[in-house]
mmCIF file with all atom_site columns, C-alpha atoms in Angstrom:
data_model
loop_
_atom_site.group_PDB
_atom_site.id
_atom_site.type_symbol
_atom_site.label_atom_id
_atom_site.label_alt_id
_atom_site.label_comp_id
_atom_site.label_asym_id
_atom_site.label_entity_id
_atom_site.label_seq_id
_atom_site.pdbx_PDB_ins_code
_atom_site.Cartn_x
_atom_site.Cartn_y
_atom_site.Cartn_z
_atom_site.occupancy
_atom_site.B_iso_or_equiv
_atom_site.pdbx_formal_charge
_atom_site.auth_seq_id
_atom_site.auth_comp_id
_atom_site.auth_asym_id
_atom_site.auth_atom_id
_atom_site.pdbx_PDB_model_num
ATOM 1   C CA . UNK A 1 1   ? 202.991 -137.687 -30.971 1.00 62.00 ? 14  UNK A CA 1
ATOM 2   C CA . UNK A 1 2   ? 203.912 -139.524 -34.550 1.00 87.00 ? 15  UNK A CA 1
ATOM 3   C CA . UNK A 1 3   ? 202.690 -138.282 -37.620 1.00 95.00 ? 16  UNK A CA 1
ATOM 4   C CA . UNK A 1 4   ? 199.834 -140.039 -39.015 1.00 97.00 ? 17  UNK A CA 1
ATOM 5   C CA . UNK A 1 5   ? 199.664 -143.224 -40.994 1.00 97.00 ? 18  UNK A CA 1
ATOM 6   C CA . UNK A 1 6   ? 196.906 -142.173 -43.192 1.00 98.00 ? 19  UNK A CA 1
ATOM 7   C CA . UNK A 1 7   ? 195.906 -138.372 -43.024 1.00 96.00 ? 20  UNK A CA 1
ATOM 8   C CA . UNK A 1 8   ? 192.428 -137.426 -42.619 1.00 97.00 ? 21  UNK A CA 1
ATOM 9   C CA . UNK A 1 9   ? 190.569 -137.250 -45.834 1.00 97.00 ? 22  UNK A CA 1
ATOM 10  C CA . UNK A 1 10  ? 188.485 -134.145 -47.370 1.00 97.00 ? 23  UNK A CA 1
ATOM 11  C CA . UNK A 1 11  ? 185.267 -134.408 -49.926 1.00 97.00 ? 24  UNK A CA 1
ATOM 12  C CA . UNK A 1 12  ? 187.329 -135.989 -52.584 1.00 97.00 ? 25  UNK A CA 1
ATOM 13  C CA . UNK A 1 13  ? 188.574 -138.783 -50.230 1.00 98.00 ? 26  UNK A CA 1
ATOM 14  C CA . UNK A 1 14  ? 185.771 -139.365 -48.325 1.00 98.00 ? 27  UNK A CA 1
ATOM 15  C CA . UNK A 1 15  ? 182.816 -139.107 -50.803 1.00 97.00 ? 28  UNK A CA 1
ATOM 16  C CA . UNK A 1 16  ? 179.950 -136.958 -50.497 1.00 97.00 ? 29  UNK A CA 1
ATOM 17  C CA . UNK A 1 17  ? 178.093 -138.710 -47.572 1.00 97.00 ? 30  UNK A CA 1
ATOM 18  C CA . UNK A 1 18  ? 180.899 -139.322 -45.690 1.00 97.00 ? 31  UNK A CA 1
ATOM 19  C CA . UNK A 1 19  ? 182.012 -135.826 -46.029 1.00 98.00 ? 32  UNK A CA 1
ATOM 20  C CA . UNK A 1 20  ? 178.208 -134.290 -44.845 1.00 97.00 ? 33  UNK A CA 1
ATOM 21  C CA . UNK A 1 21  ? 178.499 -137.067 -42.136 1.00 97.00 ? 34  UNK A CA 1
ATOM 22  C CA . UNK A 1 22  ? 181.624 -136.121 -40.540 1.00 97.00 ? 35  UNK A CA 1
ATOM 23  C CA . UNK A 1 23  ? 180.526 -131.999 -41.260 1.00 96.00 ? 36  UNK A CA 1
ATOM 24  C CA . UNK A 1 24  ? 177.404 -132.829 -39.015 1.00 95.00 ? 37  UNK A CA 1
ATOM 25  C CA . UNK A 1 25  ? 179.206 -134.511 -36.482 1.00 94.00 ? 38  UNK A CA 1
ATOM 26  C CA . UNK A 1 26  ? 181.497 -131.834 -36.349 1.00 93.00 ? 39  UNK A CA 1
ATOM 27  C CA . UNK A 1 27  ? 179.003 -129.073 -35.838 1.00 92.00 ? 40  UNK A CA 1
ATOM 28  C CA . UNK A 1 28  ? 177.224 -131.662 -32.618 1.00 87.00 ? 41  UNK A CA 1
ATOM 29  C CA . UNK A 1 29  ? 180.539 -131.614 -30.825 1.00 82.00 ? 42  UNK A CA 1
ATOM 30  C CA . UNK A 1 30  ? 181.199 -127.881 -31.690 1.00 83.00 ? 43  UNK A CA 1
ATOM 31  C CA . UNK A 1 31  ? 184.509 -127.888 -33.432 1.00 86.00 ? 44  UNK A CA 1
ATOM 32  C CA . UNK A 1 32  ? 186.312 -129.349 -37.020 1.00 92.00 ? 45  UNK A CA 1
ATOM 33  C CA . UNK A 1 33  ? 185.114 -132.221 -38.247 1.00 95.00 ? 46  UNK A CA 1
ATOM 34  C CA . UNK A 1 34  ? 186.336 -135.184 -35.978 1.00 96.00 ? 47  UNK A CA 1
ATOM 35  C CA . UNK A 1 35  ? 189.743 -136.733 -37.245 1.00 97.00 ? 48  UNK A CA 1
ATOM 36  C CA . UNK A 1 36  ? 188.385 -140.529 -36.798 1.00 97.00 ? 49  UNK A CA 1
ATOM 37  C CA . UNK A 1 37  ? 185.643 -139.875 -39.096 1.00 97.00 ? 50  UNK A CA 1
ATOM 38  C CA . UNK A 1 38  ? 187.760 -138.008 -41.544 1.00 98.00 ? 51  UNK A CA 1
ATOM 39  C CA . UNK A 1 39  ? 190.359 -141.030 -41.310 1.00 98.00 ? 52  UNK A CA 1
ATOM 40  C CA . UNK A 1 40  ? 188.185 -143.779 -41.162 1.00 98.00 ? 53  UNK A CA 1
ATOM 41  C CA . UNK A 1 41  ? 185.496 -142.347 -43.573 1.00 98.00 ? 54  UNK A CA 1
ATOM 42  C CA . UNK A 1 42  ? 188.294 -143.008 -46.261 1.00 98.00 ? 55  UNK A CA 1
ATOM 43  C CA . UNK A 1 43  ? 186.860 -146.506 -46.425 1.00 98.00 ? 56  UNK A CA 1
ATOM 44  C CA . UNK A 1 44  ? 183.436 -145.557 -47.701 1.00 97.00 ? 57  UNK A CA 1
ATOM 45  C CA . UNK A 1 45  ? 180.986 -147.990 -46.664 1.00 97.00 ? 58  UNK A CA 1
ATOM 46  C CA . UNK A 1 46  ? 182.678 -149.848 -44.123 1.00 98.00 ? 59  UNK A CA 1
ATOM 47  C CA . UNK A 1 47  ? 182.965 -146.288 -41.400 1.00 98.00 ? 60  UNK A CA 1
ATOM 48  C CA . UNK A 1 48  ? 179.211 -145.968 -42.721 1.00 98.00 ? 61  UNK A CA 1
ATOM 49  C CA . UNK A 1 49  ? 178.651 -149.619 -41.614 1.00 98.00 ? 62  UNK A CA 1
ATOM 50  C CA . UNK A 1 50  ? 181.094 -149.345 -38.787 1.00 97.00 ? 63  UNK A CA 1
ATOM 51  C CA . UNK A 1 51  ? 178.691 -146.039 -37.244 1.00 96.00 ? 64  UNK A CA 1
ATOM 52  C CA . UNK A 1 52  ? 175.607 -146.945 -37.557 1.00 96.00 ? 65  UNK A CA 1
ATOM 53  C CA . UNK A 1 53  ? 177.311 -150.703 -35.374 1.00 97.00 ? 66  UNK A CA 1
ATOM 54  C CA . UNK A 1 54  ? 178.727 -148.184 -32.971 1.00 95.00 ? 67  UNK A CA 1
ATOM 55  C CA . UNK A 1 55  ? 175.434 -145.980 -32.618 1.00 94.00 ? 68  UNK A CA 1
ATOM 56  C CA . UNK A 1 56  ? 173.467 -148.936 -31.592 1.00 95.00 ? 69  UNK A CA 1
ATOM 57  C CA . UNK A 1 57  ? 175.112 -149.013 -28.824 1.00 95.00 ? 70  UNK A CA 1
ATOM 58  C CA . UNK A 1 58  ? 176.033 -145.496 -28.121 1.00 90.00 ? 71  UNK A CA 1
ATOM 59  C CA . UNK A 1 59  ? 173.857 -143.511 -28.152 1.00 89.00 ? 72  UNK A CA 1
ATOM 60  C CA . UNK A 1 60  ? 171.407 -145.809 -29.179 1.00 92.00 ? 73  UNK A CA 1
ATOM 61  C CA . UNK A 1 61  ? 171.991 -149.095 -26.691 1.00 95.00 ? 74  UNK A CA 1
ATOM 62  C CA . UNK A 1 62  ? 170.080 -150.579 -23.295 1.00 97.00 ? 75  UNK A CA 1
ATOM 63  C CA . UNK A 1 63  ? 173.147 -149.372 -21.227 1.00 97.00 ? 76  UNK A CA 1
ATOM 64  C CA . UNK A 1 64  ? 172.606 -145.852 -19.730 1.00 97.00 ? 77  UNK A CA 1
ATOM 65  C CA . UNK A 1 65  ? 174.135 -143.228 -21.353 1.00 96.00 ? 78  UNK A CA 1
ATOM 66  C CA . UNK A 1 66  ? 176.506 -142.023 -18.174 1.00 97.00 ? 79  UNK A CA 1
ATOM 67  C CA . UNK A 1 67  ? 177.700 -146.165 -17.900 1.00 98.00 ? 80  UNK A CA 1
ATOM 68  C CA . UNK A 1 68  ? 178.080 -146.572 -21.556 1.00 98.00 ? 81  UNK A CA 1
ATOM 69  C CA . UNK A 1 69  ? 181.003 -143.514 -21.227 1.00 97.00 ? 82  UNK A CA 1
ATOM 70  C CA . UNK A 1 70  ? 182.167 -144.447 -17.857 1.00 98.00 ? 83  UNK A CA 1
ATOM 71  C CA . UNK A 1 71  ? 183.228 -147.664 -19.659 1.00 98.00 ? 84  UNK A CA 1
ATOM 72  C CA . UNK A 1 72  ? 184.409 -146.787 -22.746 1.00 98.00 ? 85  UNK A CA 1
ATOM 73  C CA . UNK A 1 73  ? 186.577 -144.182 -20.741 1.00 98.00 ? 86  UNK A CA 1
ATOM 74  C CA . UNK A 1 74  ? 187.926 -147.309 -18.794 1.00 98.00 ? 87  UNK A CA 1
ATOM 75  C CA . UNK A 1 75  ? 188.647 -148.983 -22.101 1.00 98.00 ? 88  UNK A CA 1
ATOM 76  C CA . UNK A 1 76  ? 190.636 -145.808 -22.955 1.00 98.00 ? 89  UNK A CA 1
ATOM 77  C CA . UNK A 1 77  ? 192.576 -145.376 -20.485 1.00 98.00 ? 90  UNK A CA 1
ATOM 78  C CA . UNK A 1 78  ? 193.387 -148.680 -20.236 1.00 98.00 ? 91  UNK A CA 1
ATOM 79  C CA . UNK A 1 79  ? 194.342 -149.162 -23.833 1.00 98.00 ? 92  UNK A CA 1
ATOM 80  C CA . UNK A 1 80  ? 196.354 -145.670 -23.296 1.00 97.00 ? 93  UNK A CA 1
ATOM 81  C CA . UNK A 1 81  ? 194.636 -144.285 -26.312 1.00 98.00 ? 94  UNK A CA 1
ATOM 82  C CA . UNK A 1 82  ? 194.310 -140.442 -26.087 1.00 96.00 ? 95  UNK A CA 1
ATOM 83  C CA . UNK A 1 83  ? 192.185 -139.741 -28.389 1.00 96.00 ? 96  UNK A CA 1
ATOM 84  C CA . UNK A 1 84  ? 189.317 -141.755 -27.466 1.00 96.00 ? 97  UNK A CA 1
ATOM 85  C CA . UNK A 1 85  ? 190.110 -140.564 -23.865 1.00 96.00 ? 98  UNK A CA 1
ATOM 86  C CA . UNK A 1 86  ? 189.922 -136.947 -24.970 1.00 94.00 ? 99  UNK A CA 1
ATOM 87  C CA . UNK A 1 87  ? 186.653 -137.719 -26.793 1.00 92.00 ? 100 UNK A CA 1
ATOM 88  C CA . UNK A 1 88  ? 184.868 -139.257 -24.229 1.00 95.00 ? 101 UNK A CA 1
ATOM 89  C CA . UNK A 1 89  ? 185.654 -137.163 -21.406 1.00 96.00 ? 102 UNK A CA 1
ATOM 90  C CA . UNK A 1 90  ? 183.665 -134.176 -22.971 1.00 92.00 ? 103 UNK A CA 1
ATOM 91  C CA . UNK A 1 91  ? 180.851 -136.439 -23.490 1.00 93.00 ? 104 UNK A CA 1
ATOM 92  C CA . UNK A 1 92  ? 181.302 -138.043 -20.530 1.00 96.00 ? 105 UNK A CA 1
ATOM 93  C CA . UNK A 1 93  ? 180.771 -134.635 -18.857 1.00 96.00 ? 106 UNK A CA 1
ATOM 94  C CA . UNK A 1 94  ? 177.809 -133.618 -21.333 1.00 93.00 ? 107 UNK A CA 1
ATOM 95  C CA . UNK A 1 95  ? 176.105 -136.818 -20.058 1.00 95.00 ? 108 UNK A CA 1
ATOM 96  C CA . UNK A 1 96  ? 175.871 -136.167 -16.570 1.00 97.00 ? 109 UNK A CA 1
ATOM 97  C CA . UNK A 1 97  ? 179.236 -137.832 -15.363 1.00 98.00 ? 110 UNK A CA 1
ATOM 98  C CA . UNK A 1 98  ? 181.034 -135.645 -12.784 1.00 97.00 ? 111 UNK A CA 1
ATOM 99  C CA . UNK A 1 99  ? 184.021 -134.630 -12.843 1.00 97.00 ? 112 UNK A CA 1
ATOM 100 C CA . UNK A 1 100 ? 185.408 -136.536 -10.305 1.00 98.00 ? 113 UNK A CA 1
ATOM 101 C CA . UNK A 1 101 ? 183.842 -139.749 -11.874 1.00 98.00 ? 114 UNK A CA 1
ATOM 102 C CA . UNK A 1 102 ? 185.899 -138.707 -15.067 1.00 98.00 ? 115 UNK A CA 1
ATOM 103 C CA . UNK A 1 103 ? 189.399 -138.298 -13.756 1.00 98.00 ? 116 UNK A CA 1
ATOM 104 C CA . UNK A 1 104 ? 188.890 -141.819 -11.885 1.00 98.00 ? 117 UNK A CA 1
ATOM 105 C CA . UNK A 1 105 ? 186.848 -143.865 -14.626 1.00 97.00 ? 118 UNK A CA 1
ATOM 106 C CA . UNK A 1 106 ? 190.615 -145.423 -15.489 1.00 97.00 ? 119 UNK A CA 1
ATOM 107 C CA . UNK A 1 107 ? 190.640 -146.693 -11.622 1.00 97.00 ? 120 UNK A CA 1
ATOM 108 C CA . UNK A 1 108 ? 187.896 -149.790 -11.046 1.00 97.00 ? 121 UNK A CA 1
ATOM 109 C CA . UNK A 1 109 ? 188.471 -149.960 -6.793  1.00 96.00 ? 122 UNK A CA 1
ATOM 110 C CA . UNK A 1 110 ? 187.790 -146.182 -6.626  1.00 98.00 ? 123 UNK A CA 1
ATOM 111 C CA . UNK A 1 111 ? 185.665 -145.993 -3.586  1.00 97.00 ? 124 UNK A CA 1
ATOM 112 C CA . UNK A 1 112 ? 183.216 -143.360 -5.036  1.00 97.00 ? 125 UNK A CA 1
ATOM 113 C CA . UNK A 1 113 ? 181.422 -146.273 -7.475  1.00 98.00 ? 126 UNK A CA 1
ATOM 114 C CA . UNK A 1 114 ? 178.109 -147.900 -6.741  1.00 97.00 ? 127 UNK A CA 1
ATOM 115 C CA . UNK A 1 115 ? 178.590 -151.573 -7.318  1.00 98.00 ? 128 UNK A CA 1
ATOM 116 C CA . UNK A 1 116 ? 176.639 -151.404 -10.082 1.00 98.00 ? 129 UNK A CA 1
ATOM 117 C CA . UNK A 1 117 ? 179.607 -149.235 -12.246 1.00 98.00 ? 130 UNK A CA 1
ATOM 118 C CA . UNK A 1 118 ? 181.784 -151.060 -9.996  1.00 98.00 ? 131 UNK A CA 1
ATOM 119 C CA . UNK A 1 119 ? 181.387 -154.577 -11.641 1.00 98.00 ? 132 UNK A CA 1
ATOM 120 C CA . UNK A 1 120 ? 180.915 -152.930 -15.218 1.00 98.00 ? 133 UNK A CA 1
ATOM 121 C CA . UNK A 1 121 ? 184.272 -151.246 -14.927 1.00 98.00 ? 134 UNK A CA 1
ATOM 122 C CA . UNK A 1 122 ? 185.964 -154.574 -13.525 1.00 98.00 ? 135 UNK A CA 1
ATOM 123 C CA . UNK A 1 123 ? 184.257 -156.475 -16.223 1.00 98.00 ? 136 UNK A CA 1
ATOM 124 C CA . UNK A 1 124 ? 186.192 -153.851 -18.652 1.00 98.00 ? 137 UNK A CA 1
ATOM 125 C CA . UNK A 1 125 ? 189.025 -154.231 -17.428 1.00 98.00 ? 138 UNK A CA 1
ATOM 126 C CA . UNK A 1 126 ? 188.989 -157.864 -17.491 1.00 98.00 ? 139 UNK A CA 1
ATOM 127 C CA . UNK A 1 127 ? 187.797 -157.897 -21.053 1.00 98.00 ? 140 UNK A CA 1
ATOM 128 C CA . UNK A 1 128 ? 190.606 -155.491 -22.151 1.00 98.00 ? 141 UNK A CA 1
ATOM 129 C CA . UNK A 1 129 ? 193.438 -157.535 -20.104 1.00 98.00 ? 142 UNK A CA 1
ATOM 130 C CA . UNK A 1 130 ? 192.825 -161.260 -19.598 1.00 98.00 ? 143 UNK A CA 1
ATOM 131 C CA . UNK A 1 131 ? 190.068 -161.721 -22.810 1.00 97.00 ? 144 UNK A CA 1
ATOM 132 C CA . UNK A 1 132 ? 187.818 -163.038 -20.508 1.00 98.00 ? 145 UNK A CA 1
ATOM 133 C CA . UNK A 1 133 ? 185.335 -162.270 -17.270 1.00 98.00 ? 146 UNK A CA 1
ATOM 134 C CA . UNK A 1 134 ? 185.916 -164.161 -14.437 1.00 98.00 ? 147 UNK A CA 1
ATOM 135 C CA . UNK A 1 135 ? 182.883 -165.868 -12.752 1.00 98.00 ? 148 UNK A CA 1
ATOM 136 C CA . UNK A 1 136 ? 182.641 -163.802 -9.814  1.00 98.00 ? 149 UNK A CA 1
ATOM 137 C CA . UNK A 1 137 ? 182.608 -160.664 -12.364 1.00 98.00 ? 150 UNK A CA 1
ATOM 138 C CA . UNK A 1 138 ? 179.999 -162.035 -14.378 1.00 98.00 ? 151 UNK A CA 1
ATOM 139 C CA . UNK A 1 139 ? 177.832 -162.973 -11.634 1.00 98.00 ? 152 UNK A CA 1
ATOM 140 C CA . UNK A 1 140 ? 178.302 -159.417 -10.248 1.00 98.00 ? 153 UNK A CA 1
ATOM 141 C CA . UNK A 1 141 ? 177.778 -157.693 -13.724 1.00 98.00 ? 154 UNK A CA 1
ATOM 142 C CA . UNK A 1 142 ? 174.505 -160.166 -13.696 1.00 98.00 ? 155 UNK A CA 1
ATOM 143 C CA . UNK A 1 143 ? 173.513 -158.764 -10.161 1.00 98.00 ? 156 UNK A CA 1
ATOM 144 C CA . UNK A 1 144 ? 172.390 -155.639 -12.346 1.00 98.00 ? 157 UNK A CA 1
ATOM 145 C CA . UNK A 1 145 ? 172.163 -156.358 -16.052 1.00 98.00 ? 158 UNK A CA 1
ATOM 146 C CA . UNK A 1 146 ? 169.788 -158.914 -18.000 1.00 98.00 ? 159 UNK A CA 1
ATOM 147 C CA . UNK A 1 147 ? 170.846 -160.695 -20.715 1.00 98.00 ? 160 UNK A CA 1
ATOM 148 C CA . UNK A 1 148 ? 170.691 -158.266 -23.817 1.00 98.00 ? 161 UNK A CA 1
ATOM 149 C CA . UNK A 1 149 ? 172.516 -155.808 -21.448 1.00 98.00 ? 162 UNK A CA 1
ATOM 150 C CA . UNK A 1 150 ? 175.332 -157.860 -20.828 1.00 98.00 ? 163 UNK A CA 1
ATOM 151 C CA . UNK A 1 151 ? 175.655 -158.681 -24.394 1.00 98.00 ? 164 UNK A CA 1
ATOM 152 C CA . UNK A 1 152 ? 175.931 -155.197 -25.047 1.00 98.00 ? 165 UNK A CA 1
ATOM 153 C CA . UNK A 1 153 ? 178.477 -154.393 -22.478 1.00 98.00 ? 166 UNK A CA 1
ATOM 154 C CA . UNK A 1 154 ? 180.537 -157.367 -23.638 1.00 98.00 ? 167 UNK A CA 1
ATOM 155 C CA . UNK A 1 155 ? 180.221 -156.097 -27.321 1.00 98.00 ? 168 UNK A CA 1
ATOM 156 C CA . UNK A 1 156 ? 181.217 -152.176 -26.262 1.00 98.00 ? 169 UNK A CA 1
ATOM 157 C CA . UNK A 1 157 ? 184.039 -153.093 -24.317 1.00 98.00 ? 170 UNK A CA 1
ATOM 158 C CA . UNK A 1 158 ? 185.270 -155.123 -27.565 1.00 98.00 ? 171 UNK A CA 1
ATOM 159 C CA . UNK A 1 159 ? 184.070 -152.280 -29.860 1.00 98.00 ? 172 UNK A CA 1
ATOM 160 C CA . UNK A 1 160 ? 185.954 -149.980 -27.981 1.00 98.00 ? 173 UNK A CA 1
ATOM 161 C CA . UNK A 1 161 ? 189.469 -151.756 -27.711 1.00 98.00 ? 174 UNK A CA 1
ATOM 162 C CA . UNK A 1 162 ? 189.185 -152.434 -31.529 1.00 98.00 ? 175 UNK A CA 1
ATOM 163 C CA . UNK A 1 163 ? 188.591 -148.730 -32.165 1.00 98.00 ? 176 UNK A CA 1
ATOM 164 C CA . UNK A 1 164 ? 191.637 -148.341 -29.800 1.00 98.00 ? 177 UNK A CA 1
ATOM 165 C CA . UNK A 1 165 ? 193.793 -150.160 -31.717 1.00 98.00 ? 178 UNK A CA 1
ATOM 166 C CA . UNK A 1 166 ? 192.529 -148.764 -35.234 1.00 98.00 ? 179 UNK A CA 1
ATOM 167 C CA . UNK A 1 167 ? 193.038 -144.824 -33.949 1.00 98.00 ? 180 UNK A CA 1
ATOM 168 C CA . UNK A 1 168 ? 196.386 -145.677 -32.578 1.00 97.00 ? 181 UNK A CA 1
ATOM 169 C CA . UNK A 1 169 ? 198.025 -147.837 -35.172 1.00 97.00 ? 182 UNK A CA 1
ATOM 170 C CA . UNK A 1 170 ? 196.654 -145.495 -37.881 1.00 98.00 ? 183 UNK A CA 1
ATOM 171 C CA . UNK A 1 171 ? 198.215 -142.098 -35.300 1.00 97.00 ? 184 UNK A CA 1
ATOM 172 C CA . UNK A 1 172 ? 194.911 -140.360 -35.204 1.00 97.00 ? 185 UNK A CA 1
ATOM 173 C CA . UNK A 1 173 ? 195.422 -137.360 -34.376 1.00 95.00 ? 186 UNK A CA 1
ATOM 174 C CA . UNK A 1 174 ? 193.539 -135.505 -31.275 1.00 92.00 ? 187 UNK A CA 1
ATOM 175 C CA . UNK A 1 175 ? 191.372 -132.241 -32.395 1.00 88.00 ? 188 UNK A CA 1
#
């Protein structure tokens, strides 16, 4: 794996909040403090703006905590980018995903999905590759979400490829 573009930053670079933030997050995951917030916290107030975004939808959003993974685990795989692949499969584990649910979350036909996760992780993939949910998608993704949901699933997916792109142009490094 390349080097990366901007190493991750200690108390001086980071600022005292940013540095306690990324300490605490750290000791909930049980290991060093996480290389996206040590990267990202470089830009002060935007990674302070950018989490608190990100924890309104995960943890804090309408979608269930095991779908919410499940689909940002499609995103990941989709988007190739190992370290939010890495990240999430430990959570996705810690939430109650199995493991079988994990190694196929990259695979939208698998025949172990309920419909349900079954037109959220075909509405993924859509979003990631065409931009855009087809009709039939949407209708399906309807079938089981109300409106605020599907706002929020829409907004994940898109959270999630941008983060994609951010940790892999900048070569975040994997703990």
């Amino acid at each position: 794996m390349d080097s990366p573009r901007i190493a991750p930053g200690g108390l001086r670079e980071l600022g005292l909040v940013n540095h306690v933030i990324s300490g605490l997050a750290g000791r909930v995951i049980g290991g060093q403090r996480p290389n996206i917030f040590t990267t990202l916290g470089r830009r002060r107030g935007l990674f302070r703006a950018w989490l608190l975004y990100s924890a309104t939808m995960m943890p804090g959003g309408k979608l269930p905590r095991t779908d919410t993974e499940l689909v940002i685990l499609h995103v990941a795989a989709l988007r190739e980018c190992e370290y939010e692949r890495r990240h999430h499969e430990r959570l996705g584990r810690r939430v109650g995903l199995s493991a079988q649910e994990v190694a196929n979350a990259h695979d939208a036909a698998w025949d172990g999905w309920t419909p349900r996760r079954r037109s959220l992780l075909t509405a993924a993939g859509q979003l990631v590759r065409e931009r855009d949910i087809d009709d039939a998608t949407w209708a399906a993704v309807r079938d089981h979400l109300d409106e605020p949901t599907a706002i929020e699933l829409l907004m994940l997916c898109g959270q999630y490829d941008s983060l994609a792109t951010t940790l892999m142009t900048l070569r975040v490094q994997p703990e």
